[in-house]
Amino acid sequence: MTLKICNTMSGKVEPFKPRVKNKVTIYVCGPTVYDYSHIGHGKTYMSFDLITRYLEYKGYDVKYVVNITDIDDKIIKRANESGMDPLELAKKFEKAFHCDMHALGIKDADVYPTVSGHIPEIIEIIQILIKKGFAYVVDSDVYFTVSKVEDYGKLAHQTLDAIKSGARVEVDRRKKNPADFALWKSSKAGEPHWSSPWGEGRPGWHIECTAMSMKYLGQQIDIHGGGRDLIFPHHENELAQSEAYSGKKPFASYWLHTGFLTINGEKMSKSLGNFITIIDLLEEWNPEVFRLFILSTHYRKPVNFTQKTLEHQKQSLRRIYNTVDNLRLHIQNTQKIEIQDRLEEEIQKQISRVKDAIINGMDNDFNTPKALSEFYNLIKIGNKVIAEKMGKSTTTMVLNTIMEIAHVFGLLEKKRKVEALPEEIQMLLKEREMSRNKKNWKKADEIRLKLKSMGIIVEDKPEGTQWRYQS
Ligand code: AMP
Ligand code: ZN
């Protein structure tokens, strides 16, 4: 089964072919850190969490970068209002963003580069764009010349003329063309600033993503993502300047854009004041309830947030946990080991069919609602296995499959208590701990291998030994 992805550039669902076999590079535009993140941000980053988890599940070696916009007009404005230093304010909300992501069970990206940490890289790219004739200096500002890029507008599917007339509202006489955008802005008093060949100033918004994606992932990337509001102008401009810089090397093979989280049908946003912060959400709801809510809609589609929908997801989550707990209990208590009869044989075949259907769903442009509905079929099979008192091997098979898929979905992560594991595994974990305490590394490694053969992966981390189901 091959993975297919909907590419905003072509508007089509295309087979996924990474640039380098078995490796995927992915860059997602990160938050502008001037306030606490809301659940609309949560939707976008959770969607990409699901996408990267699935790519890893498919065996790809994923390198994932999310930038942090810590220099921006909104940050400066908020800092001036609160009397804080803009970079300090940004640092505070950058930390809060990471806390929120962790609380939502979103796995860390490999790198979270900040704009303030990449000024020399940004300046270097701007210098080359000027040298190549793609940018010009006016006073101490630098602008990108969009008319130099023949295919400008190709991502947003707009012509330059349409874009120009749209941009005319905010005419800046110093620009050669209303659609030209700032690469470097001279700084006003009290703004953060850095020295540059054009004077003291700071980068424009779009250039940071070209500089940071190229630094960490190279001039060309497999997947570029963000919310759909970023298609224009942000991604169009990133694309134009990146390809101008690299000599027309296609910047990203696949452009992925998430639909908005809405409330009363309107995009949730800071400016509309209709937002719920992630912190507020988690005071009331389990993060996995929110995850089920996100999983139940395709990442490209909008999803409307209501308490009623979350209540419904809460019930579903409870049912999933109940089944899993009962399966574990049944494995501990049952005396039956081997397959008993034709019904069990049939159930084992059904489990494989459902798993294939889940993979098929995810392969079809990460169709999580389809995959989730099949996952519920797996839960139903689990209930049947318990009700029919089936043997250990069938019960273990269904439990392992549920856990394997749950890990891809980022579900059932919280309740992995040792007490819930079969006794034999509990004993082995304890024995291994004792061997490690006695510094008997050889024995500890042998037990680790044994556990691996039983589907349990053990990892020794600074915070202690952790285990998880093999995925
Ligand atoms: P910002 O900090 O506003 O630049 O947003 C960071 C990311 O969150 C961008 O990819 C946005 O497109 C995305 N985003 C912002 N609001 C929403 C929303 N209501 N629903 C989904 N994604 C959003
Ligand atoms: Zn960006």
GROMACS .gro file of C-alpha atoms and ligand atoms in nm:
model
  495
    1MET     CA    1   0.000   0.000   0.000
    2THR     CA    2   0.142   0.337  -0.092
    3LEU     CA    3   0.083   0.659   0.083
    4LYS     CA    4  -0.098   0.931  -0.110
    5ILE     CA    5  -0.102   1.295  -0.007
    6CYS     CA    6  -0.312   1.589  -0.119
    7ASN     CA    7  -0.077   1.859  -0.245
    8THR     CA    8  -0.204   2.218  -0.228
    9MET     CA    9   0.027   2.300  -0.519
   10SER     CA   10  -0.144   2.064  -0.765
   11GLY     CA   11  -0.477   2.046  -0.582
   12LYS     CA   12  -0.454   1.670  -0.633
   13VAL     CA   13  -0.396   1.360  -0.425
   14GLU     CA   14  -0.053   1.235  -0.535
   15PRO     CA   15   0.153   0.924  -0.451
   16PHE     CA   16   0.410   1.011  -0.188
   17LYS     CA   17   0.770   0.983  -0.300
   18PRO     CA   18   1.031   1.124  -0.062
   19ARG     CA   19   1.341   1.282  -0.211
   20VAL     CA   20   1.565   1.032  -0.035
   21LYS     CA   21   1.444   0.675   0.005
   22ASN     CA   22   1.297   0.604   0.348
   23LYS     CA   23   1.365   0.956   0.475
   24VAL     CA   24   1.118   1.240   0.511
   25THR     CA   25   1.197   1.603   0.580
   26ILE     CA   26   0.908   1.810   0.706
   27TYR     CA   27   0.889   2.177   0.794
   28VAL     CA   28   0.583   2.327   0.961
   29CYS     CA   29   0.546   2.698   1.029
   30GLY     CA   30   0.541   2.751   1.402
   31PRO     CA   31   0.366   2.995   1.630
   32THR     CA   32   0.419   3.366   1.672
   33VAL     CA   33   0.481   3.369   2.043
   34TYR     CA   34   0.306   3.677   2.185
   35ASP     CA   35   0.035   3.503   2.387
   36TYR     CA   36  -0.081   3.161   2.508
   37SER     CA   37  -0.168   2.915   2.230
   38HIS     CA   38  -0.533   2.844   2.161
   39ILE     CA   39  -0.694   2.518   2.057
   40GLY     CA   40  -0.689   2.628   1.690
   41HIS     CA   41  -0.309   2.610   1.712
   42GLY     CA   42  -0.362   2.280   1.893
   43LYS     CA   43  -0.553   2.145   1.593
   44THR     CA   44  -0.280   2.232   1.344
   45TYR     CA   45   0.010   2.096   1.550
   46MET     CA   46  -0.184   1.788   1.653
   47SER     CA   47  -0.264   1.718   1.287
   48PHE     CA   48   0.106   1.731   1.204
   49ASP     CA   49   0.181   1.519   1.510
   50LEU     CA   50  -0.053   1.254   1.367
   51ILE     CA   51   0.109   1.286   1.025
   52THR     CA   52   0.465   1.250   1.158
   53ARG     CA   53   0.363   0.962   1.386
   54TYR     CA   54   0.213   0.783   1.086
   55LEU     CA   55   0.518   0.848   0.867
   56GLU     CA   56   0.733   0.697   1.142
   57TYR     CA   57   0.496   0.403   1.171
   58LYS     CA   58   0.542   0.346   0.795
   59GLY     CA   59   0.915   0.314   0.864
   60TYR     CA   60   1.031   0.654   0.744
   61ASP     CA   61   1.314   0.828   0.920
   62VAL     CA   62   1.143   1.162   0.979
   63LYS     CA   63   1.323   1.490   1.037
   64TYR     CA   64   1.070   1.742   1.161
   65VAL     CA   65   1.131   2.115   1.209
   66VAL     CA   66   0.891   2.372   1.357
   67ASN     CA   67   1.013   2.730   1.379
   68ILE     CA   68   0.933   2.979   1.652
   69THR     CA   69   0.856   3.332   1.535
   70ASP     CA   70   0.999   3.537   1.818
   71ILE     CA   71   1.038   3.865   1.627
   72ASP     CA   72   0.720   4.016   1.491
   73ASP     CA   73   0.505   4.331   1.499
   74LYS     CA   74   0.250   4.166   1.728
   75ILE     CA   75   0.519   4.068   1.978
   76ILE     CA   76   0.662   4.420   1.980
   77LYS     CA   77   0.315   4.573   2.024
   78ARG     CA   78   0.227   4.338   2.312
   79ALA     CA   79   0.567   4.398   2.477
   80ASN     CA   80   0.524   4.776   2.456
   81GLU     CA   81   0.178   4.747   2.611
   82SER     CA   82   0.304   4.539   2.900
   83GLY     CA   83   0.637   4.715   2.945
   84MET     CA   84   0.834   4.397   2.880
   85ASP     CA   85   1.133   4.342   2.657
   86PRO     CA   86   0.998   4.189   2.330
   87LEU     CA   87   1.245   3.899   2.330
   88GLU     CA   88   1.171   3.825   2.694
   89LEU     CA   89   0.799   3.825   2.626
   90ALA     CA   90   0.856   3.593   2.330
   91LYS     CA   91   1.067   3.358   2.545
   92LYS     CA   92   0.790   3.337   2.804
   93PHE     CA   93   0.530   3.236   2.544
   94GLU     CA   94   0.771   3.007   2.361
   95LYS     CA   95   0.808   2.812   2.687
   96ALA     CA   96   0.431   2.813   2.733
   97PHE     CA   97   0.389   2.678   2.378
   98HIS     CA   98   0.617   2.382   2.455
   99CYS     CA   99   0.429   2.311   2.779
  100ASP     CA  100   0.098   2.317   2.592
  101MET     CA  101   0.227   2.085   2.321
  102HIS     CA  102   0.356   1.838   2.581
  103ALA     CA  103   0.029   1.855   2.770
  104LEU     CA  104  -0.154   1.766   2.449
  105GLY     CA  105   0.074   1.465   2.399
  106ILE     CA  106   0.232   1.619   2.088
  107LYS     CA  107   0.575   1.472   2.025
  108ASP     CA  108   0.863   1.717   2.007
  109ALA     CA  109   0.992   1.824   1.667
  110ASP     CA  110   1.362   1.756   1.610
  111VAL     CA  111   1.440   2.127   1.609
  112TYR     CA  112   1.249   2.438   1.714
  113PRO     CA  113   1.467   2.716   1.569
  114THR     CA  114   1.396   3.078   1.659
  115VAL     CA  115   1.426   3.380   1.431
  116SER     CA  116   1.642   3.566   1.682
  117GLY     CA  117   1.887   3.275   1.675
  118HIS     CA  118   1.924   3.286   1.294
  119ILE     CA  119   1.988   3.648   1.200
  120PRO     CA  120   2.325   3.586   1.021
  121GLU     CA  121   2.167   3.309   0.807
  122ILE     CA  122   1.878   3.541   0.715
  123ILE     CA  123   2.111   3.829   0.624
  124GLU     CA  124   2.320   3.601   0.406
  125ILE     CA  125   2.019   3.486   0.204
  126ILE     CA  126   1.895   3.844   0.159
  127GLN     CA  127   2.240   3.949   0.033
  128ILE     CA  128   2.233   3.675  -0.228
  129LEU     CA  129   1.878   3.765  -0.333
  130ILE     CA  130   1.995   4.126  -0.387
  131LYS     CA  131   2.299   4.004  -0.581
  132LYS     CA  132   2.079   3.789  -0.804
  133GLY     CA  133   1.849   4.084  -0.875
  134PHE     CA  134   1.551   3.946  -0.684
  135ALA     CA  135   1.555   4.210  -0.413
  136TYR     CA  136   1.618   4.585  -0.380
  137VAL     CA  137   1.710   4.825  -0.107
  138VAL     CA  138   1.504   5.135  -0.029
  139ASP     CA  139   1.646   5.351   0.250
  140SER     CA  140   1.731   5.084   0.508
  141ASP     CA  141   1.463   4.835   0.402
  142VAL     CA  142   1.495   4.547   0.159
  143TYR     CA  143   1.206   4.425  -0.057
  144PHE     CA  144   1.160   4.117  -0.270
  145THR     CA  145   1.069   4.180  -0.636
  146VAL     CA  146   0.778   3.949  -0.705
  147SER     CA  147   0.760   4.040  -1.077
  148LYS     CA  148   1.103   3.874  -1.125
  149VAL     CA  149   0.944   3.537  -1.042
  150GLU     CA  150   0.759   3.415  -1.351
  151ASP     CA  151   0.539   3.168  -1.169
  152TYR     CA  152   0.461   3.384  -0.865
  153GLY     CA  153   0.114   3.286  -0.741
  154LYS     CA  154   0.149   2.919  -0.836
  155LEU     CA  155   0.077   2.786  -0.486
  156ALA     CA  156  -0.220   3.012  -0.411
  157HIS     CA  157  -0.340   2.968  -0.770
  158GLN     CA  158  -0.364   3.341  -0.826
  159THR     CA  159  -0.220   3.563  -1.096
  160LEU     CA  160   0.014   3.845  -1.005
  161ASP     CA  161  -0.242   4.094  -1.142
  162ALA     CA  162  -0.510   3.965  -0.905
  163ILE     CA  163  -0.263   3.977  -0.617
  164LYS     CA  164  -0.154   4.333  -0.710
  165SER     CA  165  -0.508   4.465  -0.711
  166GLY     CA  166  -0.568   4.296  -0.376
  167ALA     CA  167  -0.253   4.453  -0.233
  168ARG     CA  168  -0.331   4.804  -0.355
  169VAL     CA  169  -0.521   4.885  -0.039
  170GLU     CA  170  -0.196   4.922   0.150
  171VAL     CA  171   0.012   5.104  -0.108
  172ASP     CA  172   0.367   5.179  -0.001
  173ARG     CA  173   0.515   5.425  -0.247
  174ARG     CA  174   0.866   5.302  -0.188
  175LYS     CA  175   0.779   4.958  -0.328
  176LYS     CA  176   0.823   4.902  -0.702
  177ASN     CA  177   0.517   4.680  -0.702
  178PRO     CA  178   0.238   4.666  -0.441
  179ALA     CA  179   0.284   4.290  -0.407
  180ASP     CA  180   0.656   4.321  -0.319
  181PHE     CA  181   0.723   4.221   0.040
  182ALA     CA  182   0.980   4.314   0.304
  183LEU     CA  183   1.281   4.091   0.358
  184TRP     CA  184   1.445   4.331   0.602
  185LYS     CA  185   1.286   4.619   0.794
  186SER     CA  186   1.471   4.909   0.949
  187SER     CA  187   1.393   4.927   1.319
  188LYS     CA  188   1.208   5.205   1.495
  189ALA     CA  189   1.311   5.329   1.839
  190GLY     CA  190   1.253   5.071   2.112
  191GLU     CA  191   1.229   4.776   1.871
  192PRO     CA  192   1.468   4.481   1.878
  193HIS     CA  193   1.734   4.532   1.615
  194TRP     CA  194   2.042   4.374   1.464
  195SER     CA  195   2.323   4.520   1.252
  196SER     CA  196   2.303   4.449   0.882
  197PRO     CA  197   2.458   4.581   0.559
  198TRP     CA  198   2.142   4.798   0.533
  199GLY     CA  199   2.157   4.940   0.882
  200GLU     CA  200   2.002   4.843   1.214
  201GLY     CA  201   1.687   4.643   1.163
  202ARG     CA  202   1.506   4.310   1.179
  203PRO     CA  203   1.390   4.045   0.934
  204GLY     CA  204   1.053   4.052   0.760
  205TRP     CA  205   0.821   3.761   0.835
  206HIS     CA  206   0.862   3.523   0.539
  207ILE     CA  207   1.240   3.509   0.506
  208GLU     CA  208   1.284   3.332   0.842
  209CYS     CA  209   1.124   3.012   0.714
  210THR     CA  210   1.346   2.998   0.405
  211ALA     CA  211   1.655   3.046   0.621
  212MET     CA  212   1.558   2.796   0.890
  213SER     CA  213   1.419   2.522   0.669
  214MET     CA  214   1.729   2.541   0.447
  215LYS     CA  215   1.964   2.537   0.745
  216TYR     CA  216   1.812   2.227   0.902
  217LEU     CA  217   1.663   2.040   0.607
  218GLY     CA  218   1.851   2.158   0.299
  219GLN     CA  219   1.738   2.363  -0.002
  220GLN     CA  220   1.460   2.120  -0.084
  221ILE     CA  221   1.216   1.955   0.152
  222ASP     CA  222   0.959   1.681   0.118
  223ILE     CA  223   0.667   1.829   0.308
  224HIS     CA  224   0.588   2.186   0.400
  225GLY     CA  225   0.290   2.246   0.623
  226GLY     CA  226   0.084   2.497   0.811
  227GLY     CA  227  -0.270   2.620   0.858
  228ARG     CA  228  -0.454   2.717   0.541
  229ASP     CA  229  -0.435   3.090   0.621
  230LEU     CA  230  -0.062   3.060   0.550
  231ILE     CA  231  -0.103   2.963   0.182
  232PHE     CA  232  -0.109   3.329   0.089
  233PRO     CA  233   0.094   3.540   0.133
  234HIS     CA  234   0.328   3.352   0.366
  235HIS     CA  235   0.390   3.028   0.179
  236GLU     CA  236   0.368   3.188  -0.164
  237ASN     CA  237   0.641   3.432  -0.059
  238GLU     CA  238   0.853   3.169   0.112
  239LEU     CA  239   0.833   2.965  -0.206
  240ALA     CA  240   0.921   3.257  -0.435
  241GLN     CA  241   1.226   3.365  -0.235
  242SER     CA  242   1.347   3.009  -0.172
  243GLU     CA  243   1.340   2.912  -0.539
  244ALA     CA  244   1.492   3.248  -0.638
  245TYR     CA  245   1.774   3.179  -0.393
  246SER     CA  246   1.835   2.815  -0.488
  247GLY     CA  247   1.813   2.866  -0.864
  248LYS     CA  248   1.462   2.725  -0.916
  249LYS     CA  249   1.509   2.404  -0.724
  250PRO     CA  250   1.154   2.304  -0.621
  251PHE     CA  251   1.139   2.411  -0.258
  252ALA     CA  252   0.887   2.158  -0.126
  253SER     CA  253   0.752   1.846  -0.295
  254TYR     CA  254   0.421   1.848  -0.104
  255TRP     CA  255   0.237   2.140   0.052
  256LEU     CA  256  -0.007   2.039   0.326
  257HIS     CA  257  -0.257   2.278   0.480
  258THR     CA  258  -0.487   2.219   0.772
  259GLY     CA  259  -0.847   2.336   0.797
  260PHE     CA  260  -0.944   2.576   1.074
  261LEU     CA  261  -1.081   2.498   1.412
  262THR     CA  262  -1.392   2.711   1.431
  263ILE     CA  263  -1.624   2.816   1.706
  264ASN     CA  264  -1.982   2.901   1.609
  265GLY     CA  265  -1.860   2.850   1.252
  266GLU     CA  266  -1.595   3.125   1.276
  267LYS     CA  267  -1.217   3.071   1.270
  268MET     CA  268  -1.085   3.068   1.624
  269SER     CA  269  -0.832   3.350   1.649
  270LYS     CA  270  -0.676   3.595   1.889
  271SER     CA  271  -0.793   3.892   1.689
  272LEU     CA  272  -1.160   3.785   1.692
  273GLY     CA  273  -1.137   3.721   2.066
  274ASN     CA  274  -1.328   3.391   2.030
  275PHE     CA  275  -1.049   3.168   2.150
  276ILE     CA  276  -1.009   2.901   2.416
  277THR     CA  277  -0.652   2.853   2.531
  278ILE     CA  278  -0.506   2.504   2.551
  279ILE     CA  279  -0.458   2.562   2.924
  280ASP     CA  280  -0.831   2.634   2.965
  281LEU     CA  281  -0.924   2.333   2.757
  282LEU     CA  282  -0.712   2.100   2.967
  283GLU     CA  283  -0.860   2.225   3.290
  284GLU     CA  284  -1.184   2.069   3.180
  285TRP     CA  285  -1.094   1.792   2.937
  286ASN     CA  286  -0.850   1.505   2.913
  287PRO     CA  287  -0.601   1.574   2.627
  288GLU     CA  288  -0.695   1.243   2.467
  289VAL     CA  289  -1.057   1.361   2.442
  290PHE     CA  290  -0.929   1.654   2.234
  291ARG     CA  291  -0.718   1.411   2.031
  292LEU     CA  292  -1.021   1.199   1.948
  293PHE     CA  293  -1.200   1.519   1.847
  294ILE     CA  294  -0.913   1.607   1.608
  295LEU     CA  295  -0.886   1.251   1.477
  296SER     CA  296  -1.254   1.246   1.390
  297THR     CA  297  -1.216   1.512   1.117
  298HIS     CA  298  -0.981   1.506   0.820
  299TYR     CA  299  -0.686   1.741   0.873
  300ARG     CA  300  -0.772   1.951   0.566
  301LYS     CA  301  -1.130   2.010   0.680
  302PRO     CA  302  -1.255   2.264   0.931
  303VAL     CA  303  -1.390   2.138   1.260
  304ASN     CA  304  -1.636   2.319   1.483
  305PHE     CA  305  -1.568   2.309   1.856
  306THR     CA  306  -1.861   2.246   2.087
  307GLN     CA  307  -1.883   2.112   2.442
  308LYS     CA  308  -2.135   1.856   2.319
  309THR     CA  309  -1.890   1.708   2.067
  310LEU     CA  310  -1.623   1.684   2.335
  311GLU     CA  311  -1.868   1.518   2.573
  312HIS     CA  312  -1.937   1.261   2.302
  313GLN     CA  313  -1.561   1.201   2.254
  314LYS     CA  314  -1.522   1.160   2.630
  315GLN     CA  315  -1.770   0.873   2.626
  316SER     CA  316  -1.589   0.713   2.332
  317LEU     CA  317  -1.254   0.741   2.508
  318ARG     CA  318  -1.399   0.579   2.819
  319ARG     CA  319  -1.525   0.288   2.609
  320ILE     CA  320  -1.182   0.239   2.452
  321TYR     CA  321  -1.010   0.235   2.794
  322ASN     CA  322  -1.269  -0.006   2.933
  323THR     CA  323  -1.211  -0.252   2.654
  324VAL     CA  324  -0.835  -0.231   2.693
  325ASP     CA  325  -0.853  -0.281   3.071
  326ASN     CA  326  -1.082  -0.579   3.027
  327LEU     CA  327  -0.860  -0.734   2.762
  328ARG     CA  328  -0.561  -0.707   2.999
  329LEU     CA  329  -0.756  -0.857   3.281
  330HIS     CA  330  -0.876  -1.140   3.060
  331ILE     CA  331  -0.519  -1.216   2.948
  332GLN     CA  332  -0.411  -1.237   3.314
  333ASN     CA  333  -0.696  -1.460   3.418
  334THR     CA  334  -0.762  -1.693   3.129
  335GLN     CA  335  -0.625  -2.043   3.133
  336LYS     CA  336  -0.687  -2.095   2.763
  337ILE     CA  337  -0.373  -2.041   2.562
  338GLU     CA  338  -0.398  -2.166   2.206
  339ILE     CA  339  -0.666  -2.095   1.948
  340GLN     CA  340  -0.974  -2.290   2.053
  341ASP     CA  341  -1.205  -2.301   1.754
  342ARG     CA  342  -1.311  -2.170   1.415
  343LEU     CA  343  -1.463  -1.857   1.571
  344GLU     CA  344  -1.124  -1.758   1.711
  345GLU     CA  345  -0.960  -1.827   1.377
  346GLU     CA  346  -1.216  -1.603   1.212
  347ILE     CA  347  -1.159  -1.331   1.474
  348GLN     CA  348  -0.784  -1.335   1.408
  349LYS     CA  349  -0.850  -1.289   1.037
  350GLN     CA  350  -1.089  -1.005   1.112
  351ILE     CA  351  -0.824  -0.830   1.322
  352SER     CA  352  -0.580  -0.838   1.029
  353ARG     CA  353  -0.849  -0.712   0.792
  354VAL     CA  354  -0.938  -0.421   1.020
  355LYS     CA  355  -0.572  -0.331   1.065
  356ASP     CA  356  -0.529  -0.325   0.686
  357ALA     CA  357  -0.835  -0.101   0.658
  358ILE     CA  358  -0.685   0.140   0.913
  359ILE     CA  359  -0.359   0.153   0.718
  360ASN     CA  360  -0.550   0.200   0.394
  361GLY     CA  361  -0.739   0.490   0.546
  362MET     CA  362  -0.421   0.657   0.670
  363ASP     CA  363  -0.250   0.594   0.336
  364ASN     CA  364  -0.527   0.789   0.171
  365ASP     CA  365  -0.406   1.139   0.262
  366PHE     CA  366  -0.402   1.060   0.636
  367ASN     CA  367  -0.775   0.996   0.648
  368THR     CA  368  -0.802   0.977   1.026
  369PRO     CA  369  -1.187   0.970   1.043
  370LYS     CA  370  -1.189   0.659   0.827
  371ALA     CA  371  -0.904   0.501   1.026
  372LEU     CA  372  -1.075   0.590   1.354
  373SER     CA  373  -1.403   0.429   1.251
  374GLU     CA  374  -1.209   0.109   1.174
  375PHE     CA  375  -1.032   0.140   1.510
  376TYR     CA  376  -1.375   0.132   1.676
  377ASN     CA  377  -1.437  -0.195   1.489
  378LEU     CA  378  -1.123  -0.325   1.655
  379ILE     CA  379  -1.265  -0.224   1.993
  380LYS     CA  380  -1.585  -0.412   1.906
  381ILE     CA  381  -1.379  -0.721   1.825
  382GLY     CA  382  -1.205  -0.677   2.162
  383ASN     CA  383  -1.542  -0.676   2.338
  384LYS     CA  384  -1.643  -0.989   2.154
  385VAL     CA  385  -1.319  -1.165   2.248
  386ILE     CA  386  -1.393  -1.089   2.614
  387ALA     CA  387  -1.759  -1.186   2.594
  388GLU     CA  388  -1.677  -1.515   2.421
  389LYS     CA  389  -1.393  -1.582   2.669
  390MET     CA  390  -1.146  -1.650   2.389
  391GLY     CA  391  -0.791  -1.778   2.442
  392LYS     CA  392  -0.475  -1.587   2.535
  393SER     CA  393  -0.329  -1.577   2.186
  394THR     CA  394  -0.638  -1.419   2.025
  395THR     CA  395  -0.685  -1.177   2.315
  396THR     CA  396  -0.319  -1.076   2.306
  397MET     CA  397  -0.339  -1.028   1.930
  398VAL     CA  398  -0.634  -0.793   1.954
  399LEU     CA  399  -0.484  -0.604   2.250
  400ASN     CA  400  -0.148  -0.561   2.075
  401THR     CA  401  -0.317  -0.439   1.758
  402ILE     CA  402  -0.525  -0.188   1.954
  403MET     CA  403  -0.211  -0.060   2.132
  404GLU     CA  404  -0.013  -0.046   1.809
  405ILE     CA  405  -0.275   0.168   1.637
  406ALA     CA  406  -0.341   0.373   1.950
  407HIS     CA  407   0.028   0.464   1.955
  408VAL     CA  408   0.003   0.593   1.595
  409PHE     CA  409  -0.300   0.799   1.700
  410GLY     CA  410  -0.124   0.918   2.018
  411LEU     CA  411  -0.399   0.762   2.229
  412LEU     CA  412  -0.383   0.542   2.541
  413GLU     CA  413  -0.049   0.700   2.626
  414LYS     CA  414  -0.131   0.801   2.980
  415LYS     CA  415  -0.242   0.482   3.141
  416ARG     CA  416   0.052   0.254   3.080
  417LYS     CA  417   0.084   0.134   3.434
  418VAL     CA  418   0.300  -0.167   3.511
  419GLU     CA  419   0.014  -0.314   3.717
  420ALA     CA  420  -0.191  -0.338   3.399
  421LEU     CA  421   0.066  -0.564   3.232
  422PRO     CA  422   0.054  -0.943   3.229
  423GLU     CA  423   0.230  -1.092   3.531
  424GLU     CA  424   0.516  -1.248   3.338
  425ILE     CA  425   0.609  -0.911   3.188
  426GLN     CA  426   0.580  -0.738   3.524
  427MET     CA  427   0.820  -0.995   3.671
  428LEU     CA  428   1.070  -0.946   3.388
  429LEU     CA  429   1.060  -0.568   3.428
  430LYS     CA  430   1.125  -0.603   3.801
  431GLU     CA  431   1.406  -0.852   3.742
  432ARG     CA  432   1.565  -0.618   3.490
  433GLU     CA  433   1.546  -0.329   3.733
  434MET     CA  434   1.724  -0.541   3.995
  435SER     CA  435   1.995  -0.639   3.746
  436ARG     CA  436   2.052  -0.276   3.659
  437ASN     CA  437   2.074  -0.186   4.026
  438LYS     CA  438   2.344  -0.450   4.063
  439LYS     CA  439   2.511  -0.313   3.746
  440ASN     CA  440   2.461  -0.649   3.578
  441TRP     CA  441   2.422  -0.489   3.234
  442LYS     CA  442   2.452  -0.818   3.048
  443LYS     CA  443   2.155  -0.966   3.225
  444ALA     CA  444   1.958  -0.642   3.188
  445ASP     CA  445   2.022  -0.651   2.813
  446GLU     CA  446   1.914  -1.014   2.788
  447ILE     CA  447   1.587  -0.930   2.962
  448ARG     CA  448   1.539  -0.631   2.737
  449LEU     CA  449   1.566  -0.862   2.433
  450LYS     CA  450   1.326  -1.109   2.587
  451LEU     CA  451   1.074  -0.833   2.652
  452LYS     CA  452   1.119  -0.713   2.295
  453SER     CA  453   1.025  -1.058   2.168
  454MET     CA  454   0.708  -1.020   2.375
  455GLY     CA  455   0.623  -0.686   2.214
  456ILE     CA  456   0.749  -0.462   2.494
  457ILE     CA  457   1.017  -0.203   2.422
  458VAL     CA  458   1.220  -0.091   2.722
  459GLU     CA  459   1.412   0.235   2.718
  460ASP     CA  460   1.644   0.370   2.986
  461LYS     CA  461   1.602   0.746   3.008
  462PRO     CA  462   1.754   1.000   3.246
  463GLU     CA  463   1.417   1.017   3.421
  464GLY     CA  464   1.411   0.640   3.468
  465THR     CA  465   1.333   0.324   3.278
  466GLN     CA  466   1.026   0.344   3.056
  467TRP     CA  467   0.844   0.085   2.852
  468ARG     CA  468   0.601   0.093   2.565
  469TYR     CA  469   0.432  -0.144   2.330
  470GLN     CA  470   0.624  -0.215   2.012
  471SER     CA  471   0.463  -0.027   1.723
  472AMP     P1  472   0.013   3.183   1.439
  472AMP     O1  473   0.081   3.181   1.570
  472AMP     O2  474  -0.110   3.267   1.436
  472AMP     O3  475   0.110   3.216   1.327
  472AMP     O4  476  -0.039   3.037   1.410
  472AMP     C1  477   0.042   2.923   1.414
  472AMP     C2  478  -0.021   2.812   1.332
  472AMP     O5  479  -0.151   2.781   1.382
  472AMP     C3  480  -0.039   2.849   1.183
  472AMP     O6  481  -0.008   2.735   1.104
  472AMP     C4  482  -0.185   2.881   1.175
  472AMP     O7  483  -0.237   2.857   1.046
  472AMP     C5  484  -0.245   2.784   1.276
  472AMP     N1  485  -0.376   2.831   1.326
  472AMP     C6  486  -0.407   2.952   1.381
  472AMP     N2  487  -0.539   2.957   1.411
  472AMP     C7  488  -0.592   2.838   1.376
  472AMP     C8  489  -0.724   2.781   1.381
  472AMP     N3  490  -0.828   2.847   1.431
  472AMP     N4  491  -0.740   2.654   1.337
  472AMP     C9  492  -0.636   2.583   1.287
  472AMP     N5  493  -0.511   2.631   1.279
  472AMP    C10  494  -0.488   2.757   1.322
  473ZN      ZN  495   0.670   2.987   0.760
   0.00000   0.00000   0.00000
